[in-house]
């Protein structure tokens, strides 16, 4: 079993657990999760993991909170994959990646409160933007399109949030890997009727060909209600350097709940920087690298999403969702059954049906299935 | 409470029956204290007999115009919080594991609260009943009760076409509320039980919502409640959901 293990972090957590005073009770919670996936590409494989998450929090003072989350994950089944098993990459750039067992401090952060000001420092969860799957204004994270509500990895950052009577301010600074620069984000939010409006400026630092580069972004988001429908949108115009052309990335969506509790959601996404596709050659290597390297949050530039959900009794629900890659005309459709088996036990059963040409994003795979069980404590 | 006393005394002296308006005003006085803070237990019983128990902290001000609920049990939903302002016209939900706050549109107030027979809009009544509904008196089954019908005004979006309340003449506190859906079908009945006087306000220590269409039932038990509470300026705000 291989570990990705930070001894310093582990020591800190051990001390954290031991030195909690009687006045600052250490609270534990978390879950164990078990997942098995069936994947059919050129052949059929199964893969999965067992995961244990431990959340700890302590409040040594009314204005101070300390949070830590440890995660242990162990894989089984097929753990070594080729990129071409999941993405339409040319054989010349195809490479192997291995799912490695891990034990990590997923979150480790402190929250300080001074009246309307909240300071969060450390490796923390960041959830930015109004979109369900795609968040152009979230320059720190990228969601898994096929599992957008799953927890994201922590981001080491300093965050200052100010809540005022007229609106809120949010500032985030994330040091870049080699310490040469930072990724910074500044947003202001206000309310207008039933709408919440955010304007932002950001500078994102990323790795490109071994050096740190940055681009500046300006944009915003809105969430509210129009004609009874829930609506949201995000927009970010960004450019590299001072003379580059601004490129846009945006998402827009709407949802509604009927009186029968039937729910639907639609979302649309566009990115000027998305990978260029041609039916003959597939995706350009640059587009694939931009996606794999985390520069782009999706392979292509245009997508549509739809979700329908209906409750089955009081405890369970049935969903049907689909994502269409407009650029290469491929899609995935996924019926999903969500079950509340016991008070603290949930299960999700999903089927993934992929369709598209061989060199398209969703045409690489044929069929997939997933069973996930989560037990909370 | 002084207002009710004056009304009753006035009626006794003059030997007159209270007007419908006076009854509605008296009802709202006892139903909507300015502020409230409590701890409640919610027991959901499904049609298949499965039982789910949740506990939550409850905070309200401006007579229920703003409501904040934070779940404390079970572990699955611990820390999940809902903020409803403007009588549930604006709803935010907070997920503690991702520290994500999501604003929901008002259509979400038709959704059930954590699988219960209560919808978010059921928590948002109170003083809106006077402004957003027309009301008339109906014949009561018992001499010591009033019966009122509330119908939402055309400009109000509601899951219910009407509600029928049965109040006690002594305390003006609702004992039974019947909810009729937009097709005019009797969908749910709320029973207010075990009424106790807390800090001068009648308080239902047990509320049972029975779904007449599918046989499910949700029981809300008040574990703690106080009305002598004041909240900081930004308590009912999105920022406070994370605290």
XYZ file of C-alpha atoms in Angstrom:
620
model
C 0.000 0.000 0.000
C 1.519 3.276 -1.045
C 0.885 6.429 0.913
C 0.986 10.070 0.060
C 1.718 11.188 3.603
C 2.815 14.470 5.160
C 4.525 13.681 8.468
C 4.375 17.292 9.567
C 0.632 17.447 8.997
C 0.124 14.126 10.754
C 2.083 15.355 13.767
C 0.033 18.535 13.847
C -3.189 16.586 13.778
C -1.972 14.261 16.517
C -1.143 17.249 18.712
C -4.479 18.814 17.766
C -6.265 15.739 19.022
C -4.270 15.474 22.244
C -4.216 19.076 23.347
C -7.914 19.888 23.061
C -8.731 21.440 26.435
C -11.798 20.655 28.515
C -13.148 24.069 27.581
C -12.661 23.399 23.859
C -14.229 20.037 23.172
C -12.944 18.291 20.066
C -15.846 17.141 17.898
C -15.510 14.233 15.500
C -17.685 13.300 12.554
C -17.290 11.942 9.064
C -18.219 9.014 6.926
C -16.997 5.833 5.355
C -17.635 5.446 1.666
C -17.463 2.461 -0.619
C -17.715 2.673 -4.375
C -17.486 0.220 -7.243
C -17.466 1.253 -10.886
C -18.003 -0.906 -13.938
C -16.414 0.593 -17.010
C -16.641 -0.634 -20.558
C -14.305 0.812 -23.150
C -12.573 -1.580 -25.520
C -12.877 -4.161 -22.775
C -14.813 -4.350 -19.519
C -13.254 -3.569 -16.151
C -14.290 -2.939 -12.624
C -12.633 -0.463 -10.300
C -13.424 1.086 -6.972
C -12.278 2.358 -3.628
C -12.913 2.320 0.085
C -12.637 5.704 1.734
C -12.698 6.870 5.320
C -13.123 10.519 6.182
C -12.588 12.011 9.607
C -13.728 15.585 10.283
C -12.526 17.281 13.430
C -13.400 20.672 14.782
C -12.550 22.582 17.879
C -13.701 25.952 19.177
C -11.143 27.194 21.702
C -12.874 30.570 21.770
C -16.243 31.963 20.639
C -14.428 33.676 17.787
C -11.981 30.937 16.826
C -12.668 27.619 15.116
C -10.160 25.026 13.980
C -11.080 22.402 11.394
C -9.216 19.397 10.089
C -10.224 16.605 7.752
C -8.284 13.427 7.207
C -9.052 11.142 4.304
C -7.797 7.628 3.696
C -8.530 6.057 0.334
C -7.650 2.607 -0.897
C -8.325 1.474 -4.459
C -9.149 -1.969 -5.779
C -9.752 -3.555 -9.152
C -8.140 -1.925 -12.136
C -6.041 1.007 -10.904
C -3.753 1.608 -13.858
C -5.386 3.313 -16.828
C -4.521 4.927 -20.103
C -5.774 8.425 -20.824
C -7.278 7.050 -24.011
C -9.553 4.844 -21.871
C -11.486 8.002 -20.960
C -10.519 10.753 -23.395
C -10.000 10.951 -27.166
C -6.229 11.436 -27.033
C -3.908 10.574 -29.873
C -1.604 7.610 -29.323
C 1.380 9.953 -29.585
C 0.369 11.710 -26.354
C -1.334 8.828 -24.627
C 0.050 8.092 -21.191
C -0.627 5.931 -18.166
C -1.974 7.197 -14.883
C -2.292 5.184 -11.694
C -4.859 5.653 -8.953
C -2.750 5.628 -5.819
C -3.804 4.798 -2.297
C -3.578 7.878 -0.128
C -3.797 9.274 3.366
C -4.072 13.028 3.284
C -5.024 16.039 5.345
C -7.736 17.178 2.974
C -8.592 20.265 5.033
C -6.639 22.001 7.758
C -7.738 25.534 8.474
C -8.604 28.069 11.105
C -11.495 30.525 11.127
C -11.284 33.788 13.059
C -14.307 36.012 13.478
C -14.200 39.704 14.306
C -17.745 41.011 14.132
C -18.638 41.161 10.436
C -15.183 40.022 9.336
C -14.324 36.331 8.922
C -10.737 35.270 8.261
C -10.082 31.734 7.061
C -6.510 30.570 6.702
C -5.199 27.177 5.700
C -6.160 24.372 3.403
C -9.869 24.970 3.114
C -12.913 24.065 1.007
C -13.750 26.778 -1.510
C -17.082 26.775 -3.336
C -17.445 29.746 -5.632
C -20.044 30.582 -8.235
C -23.668 29.907 -8.942
C -23.440 27.238 -11.633
C -24.333 23.641 -10.882
C -21.688 21.884 -13.002
C -19.564 24.675 -14.449
C -18.273 27.658 -12.461
C -16.304 30.068 -14.673
C -15.735 32.411 -11.737
C -14.157 29.639 -9.625
C -10.509 30.037 -10.548
C -9.408 27.620 -7.789
C -11.377 24.449 -8.517
C -12.686 22.260 -11.271
C -15.633 19.949 -10.694
C -15.997 16.451 -12.091
C -18.713 16.891 -14.733
C -20.099 13.438 -14.025
C -20.169 14.012 -10.249
C -20.499 17.778 -9.685
C -21.773 17.734 -6.095
C -18.873 15.671 -4.729
C -16.568 17.388 -2.244
C -13.623 19.211 -3.781
C -10.030 19.088 -2.591
C -8.927 21.748 -0.170
C -7.166 24.884 -1.380
C -4.360 26.418 0.660
C -5.379 30.037 0.857
C -6.059 33.088 2.946
C -9.665 34.226 2.762
C -11.184 37.421 4.109
C -14.978 37.758 4.068
C -16.813 40.862 5.180
C -20.603 40.903 5.553
C -22.181 44.350 5.489
C -25.720 45.657 5.474
C -25.409 46.624 1.800
C -23.398 43.666 0.608
C -20.441 41.372 1.134
C -16.777 41.455 0.184
C -14.689 38.345 -0.441
C -10.929 38.268 -0.932
C -8.921 35.058 -1.510
C -5.181 34.677 -2.030
C -3.610 31.344 -2.923
C 0.191 31.099 -3.050
C 1.511 29.602 -6.256
C 3.537 26.391 -5.997
C 7.044 27.853 -6.226
C 6.250 30.885 -4.087
C 6.872 33.317 -6.938
C 3.348 34.665 -7.200
C -0.237 34.263 -6.023
C -3.621 33.574 -7.449
C -5.917 36.301 -6.143
C -9.658 36.845 -6.193
C -11.714 39.838 -5.089
C -15.502 39.881 -5.255
C -18.304 42.111 -4.049
C -21.869 40.856 -3.676
C -25.084 42.788 -3.249
C -28.770 42.015 -3.321
C -31.337 43.519 -5.670
C -34.864 42.271 -5.111
C -34.716 38.490 -5.232
C -31.383 38.598 -7.047
C -27.906 38.237 -5.652
C -25.318 39.956 -7.857
C -21.547 39.520 -7.680
C -18.803 41.419 -9.473
C -15.222 40.180 -9.358
C -11.644 40.663 -10.454
C -9.114 37.848 -10.396
C -5.573 36.999 -11.287
C -4.939 33.342 -11.876
C -1.432 31.909 -11.872
C -0.839 28.613 -13.629
C 1.993 26.427 -14.831
C 2.764 26.579 -18.538
C 5.755 24.825 -20.070
C 7.553 24.816 -16.746
C 7.085 28.509 -15.971
C 4.491 30.450 -14.031
C 2.109 32.480 -16.129
C -0.863 34.546 -15.156
C -4.044 35.806 -16.623
C -6.352 38.529 -15.404
C -10.069 37.950 -15.271
C -13.088 40.202 -14.744
C -16.600 38.984 -14.417
C -19.495 38.273 -12.164
C -22.419 36.078 -11.327
C -26.092 36.378 -10.609
C -28.655 34.119 -8.988
C -32.324 34.816 -8.476
C -35.753 34.294 -9.880
C -37.561 35.251 -13.089
C -41.204 34.429 -13.798
C -41.134 31.815 -11.042
C -38.069 30.053 -12.438
C -34.804 29.900 -10.546
C -32.095 31.407 -12.755
C -28.336 31.813 -12.473
C -25.414 32.885 -14.595
C -21.650 33.327 -14.333
C -19.273 35.156 -16.624
C -15.509 35.632 -16.707
C -13.566 37.571 -19.333
C -9.886 36.752 -19.108
C -6.677 37.485 -20.962
C -3.003 36.628 -20.643
C -0.720 39.590 -20.138
C -1.723 43.194 -20.800
C -2.017 43.016 -24.554
C -3.808 39.765 -25.065
C -7.357 39.573 -26.343
C -10.045 38.944 -23.768
C -11.595 35.506 -23.973
C -14.938 34.737 -22.388
C -16.212 31.842 -20.327
C -19.812 31.730 -19.141
C -22.582 29.515 -17.858
C -26.320 30.049 -17.463
C -29.024 27.885 -16.012
C -32.567 27.632 -14.757
C -34.614 25.291 -12.608
C -38.130 24.746 -11.372
C -40.075 22.556 -8.917
C -43.635 21.578 -9.824
C -46.312 21.059 -7.209
C -45.936 17.315 -7.691
C -42.307 17.818 -6.518
C -41.041 16.997 -10.022
C -37.874 19.033 -10.531
C -35.929 19.990 -13.619
C -32.718 21.896 -14.287
C -31.026 23.149 -17.462
C -27.531 24.567 -17.764
C -25.445 25.799 -20.676
C -21.687 26.381 -20.742
C -19.314 28.103 -23.138
C -15.562 28.672 -23.086
C -13.739 30.575 -25.833
C -10.572 28.698 -24.842
C -12.183 25.267 -25.173
C -10.409 22.586 -27.165
C -10.835 22.770 -30.946
C -12.447 19.686 -32.444
C -12.637 18.420 -35.993
C -14.490 15.257 -37.005
C -11.426 14.027 -38.936
C -8.687 14.717 -36.401
C -10.522 14.881 -33.100
C -9.193 17.334 -30.472
C -5.983 19.257 -30.894
C -3.189 18.205 -28.515
C -3.176 21.752 -27.079
C -6.827 21.420 -26.154
C -6.209 18.069 -24.492
C -3.202 19.376 -22.533
C -5.112 22.499 -21.442
C -7.795 20.240 -20.016
C -5.517 17.671 -18.431
C -3.305 20.394 -16.959
C -6.272 22.056 -15.268
C -6.135 25.215 -17.361
C -9.604 24.525 -18.756
C -12.418 23.056 -16.684
C -13.781 21.096 -19.669
C -12.286 19.556 -22.792
C -14.479 21.362 -25.310
C -15.978 24.810 -25.535
C -19.717 24.203 -25.511
C -21.958 21.963 -23.416
C -25.576 21.515 -22.396
C -26.873 19.839 -19.249
C -30.331 18.699 -18.249
C -31.556 17.022 -15.090
C -34.988 15.660 -14.181
C -35.685 14.443 -10.665
C -38.707 12.948 -8.994
C -39.079 11.796 -5.382
C -39.880 8.148 -4.770
C -41.747 8.332 -1.503
C -40.214 10.466 1.223
C -36.778 8.936 1.366
C -35.614 8.179 -2.165
C -35.442 9.879 -5.527
C -34.973 8.999 -9.170
C -32.973 11.285 -11.439
C -32.212 11.314 -15.105
C -29.514 13.659 -16.283
C -27.522 14.171 -19.438
C -24.593 16.185 -20.702
C -24.152 16.960 -24.372
C -20.845 18.111 -25.796
C -22.089 20.467 -28.491
C -18.626 20.823 -30.034
C -18.287 17.136 -30.953
C -21.947 16.122 -30.725
C -21.389 13.402 -28.149
C -23.344 12.893 -24.971
C -23.759 10.909 -21.792
C -27.099 10.021 -20.224
C -27.295 8.809 -16.638
C -30.290 7.485 -14.756
C -29.576 7.584 -11.015
C -31.376 6.131 -8.034
C -30.667 7.816 -4.673
C -31.672 5.822 -1.629
C -31.819 6.714 2.051
C -31.408 3.214 3.417
C -31.153 4.086 7.086
C -30.910 7.278 9.076
C -27.193 7.747 8.363
C -26.763 5.478 5.352
C -27.205 6.599 1.765
C -26.694 4.732 -1.482
C -26.520 5.948 -5.077
C -26.842 3.650 -8.065
C -25.984 5.169 -11.441
C -25.818 3.960 -15.010
C -23.849 5.892 -17.639
C -24.720 5.559 -21.298
C -22.168 7.164 -23.619
C -22.737 8.022 -27.251
C -20.559 9.692 -29.852
C -17.969 9.120 -32.527
C -14.762 7.346 -31.606
C -12.729 10.551 -31.390
C -15.347 12.491 -29.410
C -15.289 13.143 -25.661
C -18.157 10.834 -24.714
C -17.641 8.377 -27.537
C -14.506 6.916 -25.988
C -16.436 4.975 -23.368
C -19.488 2.825 -24.073
C -21.156 2.030 -20.821
C -20.514 2.602 -17.146
C -22.128 1.858 -13.834
C -21.526 3.020 -10.289
C -22.703 1.984 -6.863
C -21.731 4.245 -3.970
C -22.539 3.604 -0.331
C -21.917 6.197 2.360
C -22.263 5.684 6.099
C -22.160 8.800 8.282
C -21.075 8.916 11.886
C -51.528 39.887 24.929
C -52.899 43.184 26.282
C -54.667 43.679 22.947
C -56.484 40.368 23.321
C -57.510 41.193 26.884
C -58.951 44.522 25.775
C -60.851 42.872 22.951
C -62.313 40.237 25.213
C -63.246 42.750 27.865
C -64.793 44.950 25.243
C -66.841 42.078 23.895
C -67.985 41.095 27.373
C -68.978 44.617 28.270
C -70.778 45.304 25.045
C -72.193 41.774 24.767
C -71.008 41.635 21.142
C -69.453 38.822 19.113
C -65.924 39.572 17.862
C -65.575 40.506 14.217
C -63.650 38.221 11.884
C -60.919 40.863 11.654
C -60.583 40.967 15.420
C -60.364 37.189 15.591
C -57.641 37.135 12.902
C -55.722 39.908 14.670
C -55.941 38.081 17.978
C -54.800 34.854 16.343
C -51.775 36.529 14.796
C -50.776 38.102 18.088
C -50.523 34.717 19.794
C -49.080 32.875 16.783
C -46.315 35.290 15.881
C -44.195 36.486 18.784
C -41.601 38.995 17.644
C -38.608 36.708 18.233
C -38.160 33.035 18.974
C -35.358 30.577 19.569
C -35.872 26.886 20.088
C -34.765 23.322 19.655
C -37.104 20.877 17.950
C -37.262 17.243 17.034
C -38.772 16.185 13.719
C -39.997 12.607 13.350
C -40.910 11.573 9.812
C -43.040 8.485 9.371
C -43.319 7.221 5.811
C -46.187 5.304 4.288
C -44.025 2.171 4.437
C -43.543 2.616 8.176
C -39.912 3.775 8.051
C -39.071 6.411 10.664
C -36.467 9.165 10.408
C -35.663 11.434 13.344
C -33.955 14.807 12.978
C -33.239 17.604 15.430
C -32.700 21.242 14.607
C -32.163 24.656 16.128
C -34.771 27.219 15.193
C -34.428 30.995 15.182
C -37.038 33.525 14.023
C -37.532 37.244 14.168
C -39.994 39.888 12.939
C -42.842 37.551 13.700
C -41.452 34.812 11.474
C -40.457 36.999 8.524
C -36.915 35.669 8.893
C -36.230 32.081 9.916
C -32.949 30.218 10.344
C -32.887 26.463 10.916
C -29.737 24.484 11.595
C -29.817 20.689 11.839
C -27.964 19.084 14.750
C -28.922 15.433 14.172
C -28.511 12.970 12.499
C -24.855 12.995 11.468
C -25.746 13.009 7.784
C -27.321 16.469 7.930
C -25.559 17.897 10.979
C -24.606 21.495 10.288
C -26.876 21.821 7.241
C -28.688 25.112 7.589
C -31.559 26.922 5.888
C -32.166 30.644 5.915
C -35.571 31.941 4.841
C -36.181 35.670 4.623
C -39.140 37.734 3.438
C -41.513 34.973 4.499
C -39.632 32.278 2.546
C -39.513 34.312 -0.645
C -35.718 34.087 -0.391
C -34.145 30.805 0.682
C -30.508 29.851 1.131
C -29.189 26.415 2.025
C -25.724 25.787 3.498
C -23.803 22.510 3.195
C -21.129 22.276 5.903
C -18.879 19.658 4.266
C -18.259 21.840 1.232
C -18.956 25.144 3.046
C -21.157 25.920 0.069
C -24.139 28.231 0.277
C -26.716 27.996 -2.503
C -29.588 30.396 -3.072
C -32.826 28.685 -4.004
C -35.662 30.233 -5.967
C -39.025 30.597 -4.262
C -40.387 27.558 -6.126
C -38.153 25.582 -3.772
C -40.426 26.518 -0.878
C -42.868 23.923 -2.201
C -40.269 21.238 -1.490
C -40.472 19.152 1.605
C -38.197 20.025 4.496
C -35.806 17.068 4.815
C -38.396 14.599 3.590
C -41.062 15.717 6.076
C -44.685 16.580 5.376
C -43.856 20.243 6.028
C -42.906 22.429 3.093
C -40.652 25.438 3.524
C -43.620 27.714 2.884
C -45.356 26.153 5.903
C -42.747 27.841 8.093
C -43.380 31.203 6.480
C -46.959 31.889 7.463
C -47.624 34.085 10.422
C -48.210 37.745 9.721
C -48.511 37.175 5.961
C -51.870 35.569 6.662
C -53.419 38.996 7.151
C -51.870 40.709 4.121
C -51.577 37.909 1.569
C -54.855 36.090 2.194
C -58.545 36.914 2.205
C -60.358 35.392 5.143
C -63.899 34.621 6.220
C -65.538 32.930 9.121
C -67.067 29.477 8.781
C -69.515 27.727 11.103
C -67.567 25.982 13.880
C -68.349 22.439 15.058
C -67.995 23.395 18.722
C -69.287 26.368 20.695
C -65.854 27.142 22.160
C -64.121 27.348 18.784
C -63.792 29.700 15.836
C -63.352 28.440 12.305
C -61.688 30.595 9.671
C -60.948 30.097 5.998
C -57.906 31.718 4.373
C -57.581 31.994 0.598
C -54.393 33.354 -1.014
C -54.877 36.521 -3.032
C -54.440 36.099 -6.820
C -51.004 37.769 -6.849
C -49.640 35.377 -4.206
C -47.885 32.189 -5.296
C -48.847 29.359 -2.960
C -49.101 25.580 -3.082
C -52.472 25.837 -1.365
C -55.794 27.048 -2.707
C -57.131 27.557 0.816
C -56.517 26.794 4.477
C -59.132 26.225 7.161
C -58.174 26.947 10.771
C -59.960 25.928 13.931
C -59.054 28.176 16.892
C -59.897 28.057 20.552
C -62.096 30.955 21.700
C -60.150 31.240 24.958
C -56.648 31.629 23.582
C -57.140 32.215 19.800
C -54.487 29.610 19.164
C -55.047 27.274 16.184
C -55.784 23.679 17.113
C -56.176 22.294 13.610
C -55.143 23.641 10.199
C -56.379 21.959 7.036
C -54.449 22.599 3.820
C -56.140 22.259 0.415
C -54.000 21.941 -2.704
C -54.504 23.907 -5.916
C -57.045 21.332 -7.107
C -59.132 21.980 -4.018
C -58.329 18.578 -2.523
C -57.718 18.334 1.221
C -54.037 17.440 1.198
C -52.668 17.922 4.720
C -53.869 18.486 8.273
C -51.774 20.063 11.010
C -52.710 19.232 14.604
C -51.341 21.530 17.306
C -51.196 19.532 20.513
C -50.019 19.825 24.078
C -50.437 23.613 24.189
C -48.393 25.241 26.948
C -47.966 28.869 27.917
C -44.325 29.877 27.479
C -43.464 33.445 28.455
C -47.092 34.428 27.877
C -47.416 32.808 24.448
C -49.392 29.625 23.781
C -46.961 27.144 22.278
C -47.734 23.808 20.694
C -45.208 21.435 22.229
C -46.232 18.880 19.616
C -47.301 19.517 16.032
C -48.403 16.645 13.832
C -48.733 17.126 10.079
C -50.717 14.327 8.483
C -50.720 13.895 4.705
C -54.264 12.876 3.815
C -53.314 11.667 0.334
C -50.491 9.226 1.058
C -50.847 8.511 4.766
C -47.469 9.861 5.847
C -47.023 11.833 9.027
C -44.462 14.200 10.507
C -44.297 15.002 14.182
C -42.512 18.117 15.427
C -41.714 18.130 19.130
C -40.615 21.344 20.779
C -37.736 20.483 23.089
C -36.839 24.032 24.082
C -38.369 27.422 23.275
C -37.890 30.993 24.384
C -39.350 34.219 23.077
C -37.267 36.506 25.280
C -34.410 36.664 22.841
C -32.838 39.302 20.655
C -30.553 38.709 17.711
C -27.486 40.626 16.450
C -27.990 42.801 13.384
C -26.647 40.318 10.815
C -27.900 37.122 12.410
C -30.353 36.299 9.610
C -27.816 36.668 6.842
C -26.023 34.404 4.399
C -22.748 34.983 6.198
C -24.149 33.675 9.451
C -25.114 30.363 7.889
C -21.472 29.286 8.010
C -21.067 30.026 11.695
